[in-house]
Structure formats: structure tokens, C-alpha cells
Amino acid sequence: MSVVYVTRRERFNAAHKLWNDSWSKEKNLEVFGKCANPNWHGHNYELHVTVKGTPSADTGYCMDLKDLKDIVNDKVIEPLDHKNINLDVPFMAGKMSSTENIIIAIWEQLEGPISETGCTLHKLRLYETENNYADYYGGE
Amino acid sequence: MSVVYVTRRERFNAAHKLWNDSWSKEKNLEVFGKCANPNWHGHNYELHVTVKGTPSADTGYCMDLKDLKDIVNDKVIEPLDHKNINLDVPFMAGKMSSTENIIIAIWEQLEGPISETGCTLHKLRLYETENNYADYYGGE
Amino acid sequence: MSVVYVTRRERFNAAHKLWNDSWSKEKNLEVFGKCANPNWHGHNYELHVTVKGTPSADTGYCMDLKDLKDIVNDKVIEPLDHKNINLDVPFMAGKMSSTENIIIAIWEQLEGPISETGCTLHKLRLYETENNYADYYGGE
Amino acid sequence: MSVVYVTRRERFNAAHKLWNDSWSKEKNLEVFGKCANPNWHGHNYELHVTVKGTPSADTGYCMDLKDLKDIVNDKVIEPLDHKNINLDVPFMAGKMSSTENIIIAIWEQLEGPISETGCTLHKLRLYETENNYADYYGGE
Amino acid sequence: MSVVYVTRRERFNAAHKLWNDSWSKEKNLEVFGKCANPNWHGHNYELHVTVKGTPSADTGYCMDLKDLKDIVNDKVIEPLDHKNINLDVPFMAGKMSSTENIIIAIWEQLEGPISETGCTLHKLRLYETENNYADYYGGE
Amino acid sequence: MSVVYVTRRERFNAAHKLWNDSWSKEKNLEVFGKCANPNWHGHNYELHVTVKGTPSADTGYCMDLKDLKDIVNDKVIEPLDHKNINLDVPFMAGKMSSTENIIIAIWEQLEGPISETGCTLHKLRLYETENNYADYYGGE
């Protein structure tokens, strides 16, 4: 019973800003710099979703990546793509839209639906730019 | 006197939306789809700036790429990076922020300052995503 | 009236072999080496389709890339993706499946439908691997 | 005695299809979709082979990557490159050619020869496309 | 208190050679091949620095990546970029300049300054070429 | 008789410095900055060689890319790879080792041998880094 880790890459393009409502404009600009531009900026985010499982004898699949793609599109890409992360995304409401907080929120969206398929969500990677990215394994 | 084409890549992250003010909301959403999301979306834009020249006997350079980098940062990256292209960028005021119009406007920013150095701006390439990009040679 | 060149990237995964039916097996293996493996091999092909036009005052678009994507998918990706180029693709019937011949055949599929939209097909690039690719401008 | 993980990337181009011989054609097409195209399709596979070791005081190497390259080429690339994975590859005989099963079979090819060098095979990554890939650590 | 892993990518261009001073020229060339070219060769190295932390409630950051960038530039990129690793870099003095030894030395430069910020250095990845790279987790 | 442009990518890793022997050390450092580091630095250069031809009816090839690879390796990669461009490369002797001058010198190495095959060298692209590259079409 060999465990294999299988990854699907998806992408979304979104606007956001880093802004702490309990701070003054000056403090926001001091801490977040250009990431606090009041009129927003944006990114081409790239998300890698890794599930863990053992290949089925019938299909050779841990999980049909078409099914994984459908779950990721339904739960993550549809709500985030071509949206404003701070304003338009229910599962980000009231949260700072840092890469760290976005990746934790995406995990919460995906963990249940993936476990219902019999596979286990193992890891997320979220690229904000080619130079900055975050990894998350459920918090441990 | 050999002509060589030299390119510098720079990047900027910006918010925008496609929206024609003379149209109804319905028509904007019909034509531009998710690109017309009222609260904006955004991209990691990647810009390639190509100049044309003959290498100097003293330096082997057509143009010192540090100088080209400085011009591009001053005239293009600084005004666009971490900004809203529709709201924050003087040279895009009143223009649809399509990749086509952005690349034409960037050409107008760069052509003069580069020609003052004795080199000639030859080509721009602007990636909006890994799947969509535009090239511009000054309009011909 | 500024001419801008706009590109859409699409991908397809296909099997093929290089085999000249008028030659012996020995000659095929001598000329084409491992590319003549009788049981086929395959590639992740990457296609860049560049159209030429002037941006519309209403949309800022030379051509809506969703429309270009639909044409490319309908005329090229659907017939080629997850297919055997030698056996399954009507527009490659009777042709050697070299990158050169595939790119010429793709041009013939796309030139008419793109010109019906008012834009002009300008260039194709087809990657067979990260090290080998072809460009085509309609034959000139 | 510091443990370092060293990786060599290699590539192979191969044809395959997903097909369960104990199923009807209809069921194969239903489950595997276009991946069950009877005349095959193919991919540019990209393999990352990671070994674990401590750098030698004499060479600074955990393992000479030329030696690792030779082992990977001999045991994996030569049997798979420009081949049909279902028909031509002894170590895949009788197995579904999913990315999961291919990566497990590659591990079995490499584990012994690498351990004979005094290093330990730690991880494999196998890309089927830029969007789909598998990781394997020997089954745990 | 969710642990997130955050990565910053930086690059440096350096010359080096693999050469064991206690060996003859012949033995160096035999063991290291072209990597022992007496007049040096060089690489575009790419470094990924991963820190581990829990996002701050105020900022959403594990660590401000501008601070991480500054530490990496000060301790690693400045000493290595456009330098000869064997001759110019104090923290590599007397060490074979293999990717393995460079990554260990970079860890020693970064571990202290990063822990002073309250975050923990978790992993380094160092690409010597697109085909060869090393990972390091502090030696375990 | 359709003209197709076919490209082969090859890579080499080399040391160099920018240094004008007729200038003082101070002037070299002033003009070339860190590129004038006396003990050299280096790069992973990436070269794209594009030939122009019409596909053969027998093979579908403009030029067998194995032949192009052999010519490029023999005339360019072998002399440059793991070498010091200023000291070890006969065809760069007495020239500033700027990307511009290297690409012109590579053209002179390749133009004759490629034209002997019946194809025409059309274009070279040489990447010094992911941000800086040069194109050359023979000087026009």
C-alpha cells in the first residue's frame, strides 16, 4: 500500500491590499508600504494542491485529478478569480489578505471536500509572485 | 557596425478592470465577463523592453542595462507597480486598461528617454498572464 | 491606428512517430532514430498563436482573447489533444508529423477563422520540447 | 555530519494510455475520458531524483551528479524515452500507466543502484504536465 | 496557532571551480572533470529561503518578506553576487565550493539573524543549474 | 515552398568579467560596477539557435535538430562550457565579453557550418540572466 502525493496546479488573478482597519492610514503605509496602496494592486496567484493517497488497483489513481480540479475550481478558484480578495470573497471576510492568511483559508475550503473523496489534503503552495510563496500543511 | 537587440525584463503587480464608462453595467459584464468585476482584479505583469544598437568598442555594450533598468523603473515600474491602473496611473487616464492599451502607453513613456541615450526602443512585450501577452513595435 | 500583436498560449498532449512509409524500417530507424519507435512516443506540445490588429476604441482589444481561445480550441486543440497525430487527426493525414509540418497544418486551420473576425493571424510558435520549437509566419 | 538533499532533473518523452483491460471500452472511456484514446497520446515527462547524504570532505559532494545522471539514464530514461509506456517498458508491464504507478516503478528501478553508491534515494517527483505531478518517498 | 512556511527567492551570479588543493592537477581533472577548469567557470545561482512561523494577527505575516529580503541580501547575496566563491567569499574560505557546501555555509549565515526576528529558518534550496539543485534543513 | 524557422536551445556555464585593458582599475569599476570584479563572476548562459528552411518532403524536417545540436555543441558549447570566456575561448580573444560581443562571435562560429547543411542561420538569442538577454540576426 504505497502512499503517493499527487498535485494539481491552478491559477487565479485577484486584487487586494494589506490594510489593518484598526490602524491609521499612516501606520498602514509605514508597515505595509506599497502593499497598502488605497486603490488596491493585484497578482496572478498560482496554487498547488497536493493530496495523499494510495493508487487504486483499478485506475492507478490516488484521486482522479479531474475530480480534484473540479473541487479546487468550485471551492477556491471560482470565489477568488478576477475578484477583490478583501471585498468579494466570503471566506476571507474580516481577515488580512496576506499570502499566509489566504493559504490557511484555502485549506479550510478544501480539507472537507477532499476528505469526502477518500483522499487526504496534504499540502498547499501559494505563489504571490515568482519570488514570494507560502506552504501550508494544515497548521502543524 | 553590427546591430544587436538587447532586452531587459522588469515586473509590476497592479489592479485593474475592463470597463467602458459609456456602456451600462450589463453591457460591460456581457462584453468583458469577469474582467469587469466592479471591485477590480489584478495581475503580475511582466514587461520585456528591447533596444536596438551597435556595441561600443570601449564597453561591448549597446546600452548599459543598468541605465535601461533605471529608465524603465522611473518611467514605467514606479508609476504602475502596486497601483490601480485605472485610477492611479496618469499616463493611463481615460484609457481602457487592456494589455494592448497599456503596452502602447508604456511605449510612449519609454521611447523618448531611450532615444536620448543614443539607442532606439525596438520592441515591448507585456505578459498579463502566462497564457496572454502582447508585443508592440511602435505601431507599425 | 497602432498595430499590436496579441498572443494566446494553448497546450495539447499527443502521440506521434516520424515514419516515412516509402522507406524500409531500417532506413526509418537510421534517419529518425528513436523518433521512429514503432509503438509511438509523445509530447506536451505548447502552441503560441499571435494575431495582429489595432485596438478597438470601445474595448481596448485587438481581438477578444476568449474568442481566440475558442477558435484555437475548436480548430486545433480539440482535434490534437490526447490524440495520435499520425492516426487520429484529419488535417495531418498523409503528412510526416514533424514539428514543421504540424505548425504549417495548424496555420491552415486557423488562418481563415481568424481572418473572419477581422484580425490577421501573424505568427505561430510550437514547442515540441523545452529545447526544440518552430515558428511560422504563413510560409514567407 | 550534515545531511544534504541533492536533486538531478532528467526528462523523457513517451506515449501511453490509461486503459483497464478487464473493463469494456465504454467503461474505459467513461472513467479515463480522453486519456483512454485507443491510439495513445503522450507527454514530455520531467523527473526529479533526490538523494540524501553527507558531503565528502574530499569532494564536497554527497554524490557525484554525473554518477546519478548515469544511473538515472541507464535505469529509467533509456527504457522510457521515446517509448510507449504500456507496450515497450519491461518494468511497467501489466501495470496501469498512471503517473502514480510510473513513479512507484521508477523508484524500484533506482533504489538499489543508488544505495550501492552509499547514498540513499529520498524522493522522486514526476511531472506529467505543468499542471499535474506526483511525489514519492518510497511509499511511506 | 497555524504554522505557515514562507519563502523568498533571491539570485546571485558567481564564478567557482571544484579543486582539492591536496590533490594533483591530474586527480582534480579526473574527479571533477570540466568543473575543475583552472580558469574557473560560473553559474546563475538561485536561492530559496524558507522560514517557519505563525501569522501575526496585526499583519497577517509570519515575517515581513522585505525584512527577510534585507537579511538575505546583507548576509548572502552581497558577499556572493558577482564574486569568485573560492577566492572572494570569507564564509567559504578553505571549503570546496560544491553546491552542498555552499548551501551549508549559507545556512550558517542566515540561521542566527533570522531567529533574532522571532521566526525560524526552516529550509534552503540552492539551484546551480536548472538540472542540479540541493536542499538543506540544517543538517538533519 | 513554406519557410519554417526551427530553434534548438543549448546551455553553457562560464566565468567572465567586463574589463577594458586600456582603462585604469578605477575606471573599470566605475563603468562596469560589480561586473568588473577582478576575480571573475559567472553565468548559466542559455542560447537559442534559429535556422530557416523549407521542410523536406521525405523527412518533414527543415534541418535535423540532431545535426544542429551537433554543430552548436562542436562550435559553441564545447569551447565555452565550464570555461573562462576572457581567458579560455579562442574566438573571444581580445574582445570585451559582453553579451552583445559573445552573441556576435557565436554567429561567426555557426553561420558557415549551418549554411553548409543547406539551411540558413536566422537568429540567435543569448540569455545572460533571466532578466537580461540579446538577439542577433547577423548584424542587420
PDB file of C-alpha atoms in Angstrom, chain A:
ATOM      1  CA  MET A   1       0.000   0.000   0.000  1.00  0.00           C
ATOM      2  CA  SER A   2       2.276   2.746  -1.306  1.00  0.00           C
ATOM      3  CA  VAL A   3       1.483   6.338  -0.403  1.00  0.00           C
ATOM      4  CA  VAL A   4       1.860   8.736  -3.340  1.00  0.00           C
ATOM      5  CA  TYR A   5       1.432  12.533  -3.230  1.00  0.00           C
ATOM      6  CA  VAL A   6      -0.370  13.998  -6.239  1.00  0.00           C
ATOM      7  CA  THR A   7      -0.525  17.700  -7.078  1.00  0.00           C
ATOM      8  CA  ARG A   8      -2.806  19.837  -9.235  1.00  0.00           C
ATOM      9  CA  ARG A   9      -1.779  23.392 -10.178  1.00  0.00           C
ATOM     10  CA  GLU A  10      -4.471  26.060 -10.647  1.00  0.00           C
ATOM     11  CA  ARG A  11      -4.276  29.848 -11.037  1.00  0.00           C
ATOM     12  CA  PHE A  12      -6.346  32.906 -10.160  1.00  0.00           C
ATOM     13  CA  ASN A  13      -5.942  36.633 -10.752  1.00  0.00           C
ATOM     14  CA  ALA A  14      -7.117  38.894  -7.952  1.00  0.00           C
ATOM     15  CA  ALA A  15      -6.858  42.366  -6.435  1.00  0.00           C
ATOM     16  CA  HIS A  16      -6.091  43.017  -2.785  1.00  0.00           C
ATOM     17  CA  LYS A  17      -4.359  45.342  -0.353  1.00  0.00           C
ATOM     18  CA  LEU A  18      -2.798  44.871   3.033  1.00  0.00           C
ATOM     19  CA  TRP A  19      -4.650  47.127   5.424  1.00  0.00           C
ATOM     20  CA  ASN A  20      -5.347  46.887   9.144  1.00  0.00           C
ATOM     21  CA  ASP A  21      -8.586  48.746   9.857  1.00  0.00           C
ATOM     22  CA  SER A  22      -7.621  49.381  13.465  1.00  0.00           C
ATOM     23  CA  TRP A  23      -4.565  51.385  12.361  1.00  0.00           C
ATOM     24  CA  SER A  24      -4.233  54.894  10.920  1.00  0.00           C
ATOM     25  CA  LYS A  25      -3.521  55.370   7.227  1.00  0.00           C
ATOM     26  CA  GLU A  26      -0.005  56.472   8.207  1.00  0.00           C
ATOM     27  CA  LYS A  27       0.691  53.313  10.171  1.00  0.00           C
ATOM     28  CA  ASN A  28      -0.686  51.125   7.371  1.00  0.00           C
ATOM     29  CA  LEU A  29       1.591  52.795   4.836  1.00  0.00           C
ATOM     30  CA  GLU A  30       4.534  52.587   7.219  1.00  0.00           C
ATOM     31  CA  VAL A  31       4.095  48.855   7.900  1.00  0.00           C
ATOM     32  CA  PHE A  32       2.821  47.599   4.545  1.00  0.00           C
ATOM     33  CA  GLY A  33       4.483  50.110   2.199  1.00  0.00           C
ATOM     34  CA  LYS A  34       3.249  49.913  -1.366  1.00  0.00           C
ATOM     35  CA  CYS A  35       1.157  46.819  -0.469  1.00  0.00           C
ATOM     36  CA  ALA A  36      -1.204  49.273   1.296  1.00  0.00           C
ATOM     37  CA  ASN A  37      -1.977  51.319  -1.840  1.00  0.00           C
ATOM     38  CA  PRO A  38      -5.551  52.506  -1.093  1.00  0.00           C
ATOM     39  CA  ASN A  39      -6.828  51.769  -4.606  1.00  0.00           C
ATOM     40  CA  TRP A  40      -5.566  48.161  -4.480  1.00  0.00           C
ATOM     41  CA  HIS A  41      -2.991  46.238  -6.503  1.00  0.00           C
ATOM     42  CA  GLY A  42      -3.141  42.630  -7.696  1.00  0.00           C
ATOM     43  CA  HIS A  43      -1.441  39.374  -8.528  1.00  0.00           C
ATOM     44  CA  ASN A  44      -1.518  36.268 -10.674  1.00  0.00           C
ATOM     45  CA  TYR A  45      -1.704  33.764  -7.853  1.00  0.00           C
ATOM     46  CA  GLU A  46      -0.604  30.180  -8.520  1.00  0.00           C
ATOM     47  CA  LEU A  47      -1.925  27.437  -6.241  1.00  0.00           C
ATOM     48  CA  HIS A  48      -0.545  23.881  -5.934  1.00  0.00           C
ATOM     49  CA  VAL A  49      -2.880  21.444  -4.161  1.00  0.00           C
ATOM     50  CA  THR A  50      -1.280  18.176  -3.004  1.00  0.00           C
ATOM     51  CA  VAL A  51      -3.321  15.173  -1.913  1.00  0.00           C
ATOM     52  CA  LYS A  52      -2.051  11.972  -0.369  1.00  0.00           C
ATOM     53  CA  GLY A  53      -3.362   8.517  -1.113  1.00  0.00           C
ATOM     54  CA  THR A  54      -2.634   5.016  -2.381  1.00  0.00           C
ATOM     55  CA  PRO A  55      -3.193   4.226  -6.057  1.00  0.00           C
ATOM     56  CA  SER A  56      -6.329   2.245  -6.853  1.00  0.00           C
ATOM     57  CA  ALA A  57      -5.689  -1.154  -8.454  1.00  0.00           C
ATOM     58  CA  ASP A  58      -8.429  -0.427 -10.998  1.00  0.00           C
ATOM     59  CA  THR A  59      -7.351   3.037 -12.141  1.00  0.00           C
ATOM     60  CA  GLY A  60      -3.799   3.577 -10.941  1.00  0.00           C
ATOM     61  CA  TYR A  61      -5.079   6.844  -9.462  1.00  0.00           C
ATOM     62  CA  CYS A  62      -4.805   8.121  -5.891  1.00  0.00           C
ATOM     63  CA  MET A  63      -7.510  10.542  -6.938  1.00  0.00           C
ATOM     64  CA  ASP A  64      -8.817  11.428 -10.364  1.00  0.00           C
ATOM     65  CA  LEU A  65      -7.190  14.826 -10.978  1.00  0.00           C
ATOM     66  CA  LYS A  66     -10.297  15.895 -12.896  1.00  0.00           C
ATOM     67  CA  ASP A  67     -12.219  15.483  -9.631  1.00  0.00           C
ATOM     68  CA  LEU A  68      -9.548  17.396  -7.733  1.00  0.00           C
ATOM     69  CA  LYS A  69      -9.630  20.118 -10.383  1.00  0.00           C
ATOM     70  CA  ASP A  70     -13.414  20.355 -10.030  1.00  0.00           C
ATOM     71  CA  ILE A  71     -13.250  20.671  -6.238  1.00  0.00           C
ATOM     72  CA  VAL A  72     -10.495  23.292  -6.392  1.00  0.00           C
ATOM     73  CA  ASN A  73     -12.337  25.275  -9.045  1.00  0.00           C
ATOM     74  CA  ASP A  74     -15.627  25.126  -7.181  1.00  0.00           C
ATOM     75  CA  LYS A  75     -14.309  25.921  -3.698  1.00  0.00           C
ATOM     76  CA  VAL A  76     -11.329  28.183  -4.420  1.00  0.00           C
ATOM     77  CA  ILE A  77     -10.844  29.434  -7.975  1.00  0.00           C
ATOM     78  CA  GLU A  78     -14.457  30.454  -8.624  1.00  0.00           C
ATOM     79  CA  PRO A  79     -14.661  32.569  -5.435  1.00  0.00           C
ATOM     80  CA  LEU A  80     -11.207  34.152  -5.890  1.00  0.00           C
ATOM     81  CA  ASP A  81     -10.560  34.523  -9.633  1.00  0.00           C
ATOM     82  CA  HIS A  82     -10.995  38.044 -11.017  1.00  0.00           C
ATOM     83  CA  LYS A  83     -12.146  39.188  -7.589  1.00  0.00           C
ATOM     84  CA  ASN A  84     -11.069  41.594  -4.877  1.00  0.00           C
ATOM     85  CA  ILE A  85      -9.862  39.364  -2.039  1.00  0.00           C
ATOM     86  CA  ASN A  86     -10.676  41.958   0.627  1.00  0.00           C
ATOM     87  CA  LEU A  87     -14.160  42.801  -0.652  1.00  0.00           C
ATOM     88  CA  ASP A  88     -15.603  39.946  -2.715  1.00  0.00           C
ATOM     89  CA  VAL A  89     -14.577  36.670  -1.049  1.00  0.00           C
ATOM     90  CA  PRO A  90     -16.812  35.395   1.754  1.00  0.00           C
ATOM     91  CA  PHE A  91     -14.189  33.086   3.269  1.00  0.00           C
ATOM     92  CA  MET A  92     -11.702  35.990   3.545  1.00  0.00           C
ATOM     93  CA  ALA A  93     -14.146  38.412   5.182  1.00  0.00           C
ATOM     94  CA  GLY A  94     -12.542  40.203   8.123  1.00  0.00           C
ATOM     95  CA  LYS A  95      -9.087  38.719   7.507  1.00  0.00           C
ATOM     96  CA  MET A  96      -5.870  40.432   6.433  1.00  0.00           C
ATOM     97  CA  SER A  97      -5.277  39.244   2.857  1.00  0.00           C
ATOM     98  CA  SER A  98      -1.639  38.192   3.350  1.00  0.00           C
ATOM     99  CA  THR A  99      -0.451  35.110   1.452  1.00  0.00           C
ATOM    100  CA  GLU A 100      -0.304  33.347   4.820  1.00  0.00           C
ATOM    101  CA  ASN A 101      -3.940  34.045   5.640  1.00  0.00           C
ATOM    102  CA  ILE A 102      -5.143  33.243   2.128  1.00  0.00           C
ATOM    103  CA  ILE A 103      -3.423  29.830   2.162  1.00  0.00           C
ATOM    104  CA  ILE A 104      -4.938  28.967   5.580  1.00  0.00           C
ATOM    105  CA  ALA A 105      -8.403  29.968   4.328  1.00  0.00           C
ATOM    106  CA  ILE A 106      -7.975  27.903   1.155  1.00  0.00           C
ATOM    107  CA  TRP A 107      -7.065  24.885   3.293  1.00  0.00           C
ATOM    108  CA  GLU A 108     -10.296  25.288   5.240  1.00  0.00           C
ATOM    109  CA  GLN A 109     -12.231  25.349   1.961  1.00  0.00           C
ATOM    110  CA  LEU A 110     -10.587  22.223   0.573  1.00  0.00           C
ATOM    111  CA  GLU A 111      -9.934  19.913   3.514  1.00  0.00           C
ATOM    112  CA  GLY A 112     -13.502  18.675   3.958  1.00  0.00           C
ATOM    113  CA  PRO A 113     -14.471  18.201   0.312  1.00  0.00           C
ATOM    114  CA  ILE A 114     -11.211  16.347  -0.418  1.00  0.00           C
ATOM    115  CA  SER A 115     -11.531  14.059   2.593  1.00  0.00           C
ATOM    116  CA  GLU A 116     -15.045  13.142   1.407  1.00  0.00           C
ATOM    117  CA  THR A 117     -13.421  11.582  -1.662  1.00  0.00           C
ATOM    118  CA  GLY A 118     -11.324   9.242   0.492  1.00  0.00           C
ATOM    119  CA  CYS A 119      -8.100  11.157  -0.137  1.00  0.00           C
ATOM    120  CA  THR A 120      -6.312  13.465   2.285  1.00  0.00           C
ATOM    121  CA  LEU A 121      -5.266  17.060   1.637  1.00  0.00           C
ATOM    122  CA  HIS A 122      -1.539  17.056   2.405  1.00  0.00           C
ATOM    123  CA  LYS A 123      -0.050  20.390   1.345  1.00  0.00           C
ATOM    124  CA  LEU A 124      -0.831  23.701  -0.314  1.00  0.00           C
ATOM    125  CA  ARG A 125       1.640  26.018  -2.012  1.00  0.00           C
ATOM    126  CA  LEU A 126       0.552  29.533  -2.994  1.00  0.00           C
ATOM    127  CA  TYR A 127       2.754  31.781  -5.147  1.00  0.00           C
ATOM    128  CA  GLU A 128       2.026  35.505  -4.891  1.00  0.00           C
ATOM    129  CA  THR A 129       4.913  36.342  -7.218  1.00  0.00           C
ATOM    130  CA  GLU A 130       7.798  34.360  -8.684  1.00  0.00           C
ATOM    131  CA  ASN A 131       9.850  35.483  -5.663  1.00  0.00           C
ATOM    132  CA  ASN A 132       7.348  35.078  -2.789  1.00  0.00           C
ATOM    133  CA  TYR A 133       5.341  31.987  -1.856  1.00  0.00           C
ATOM    134  CA  ALA A 134       3.875  30.138   1.118  1.00  0.00           C
ATOM    135  CA  ASP A 135       3.437  26.452   2.013  1.00  0.00           C
ATOM    136  CA  TYR A 136       0.862  25.067   4.419  1.00  0.00           C
ATOM    137  CA  TYR A 137       0.321  21.572   5.841  1.00  0.00           C
ATOM    138  CA  GLY A 138      -2.787  22.253   7.931  1.00  0.00           C
ATOM    139  CA  GLY A 139      -1.011  24.233  10.622  1.00  0.00           C
ATOM    140  CA  GLU A 140       1.467  21.780  12.129  1.00  0.00           C
TER     141      GLU A 140
END
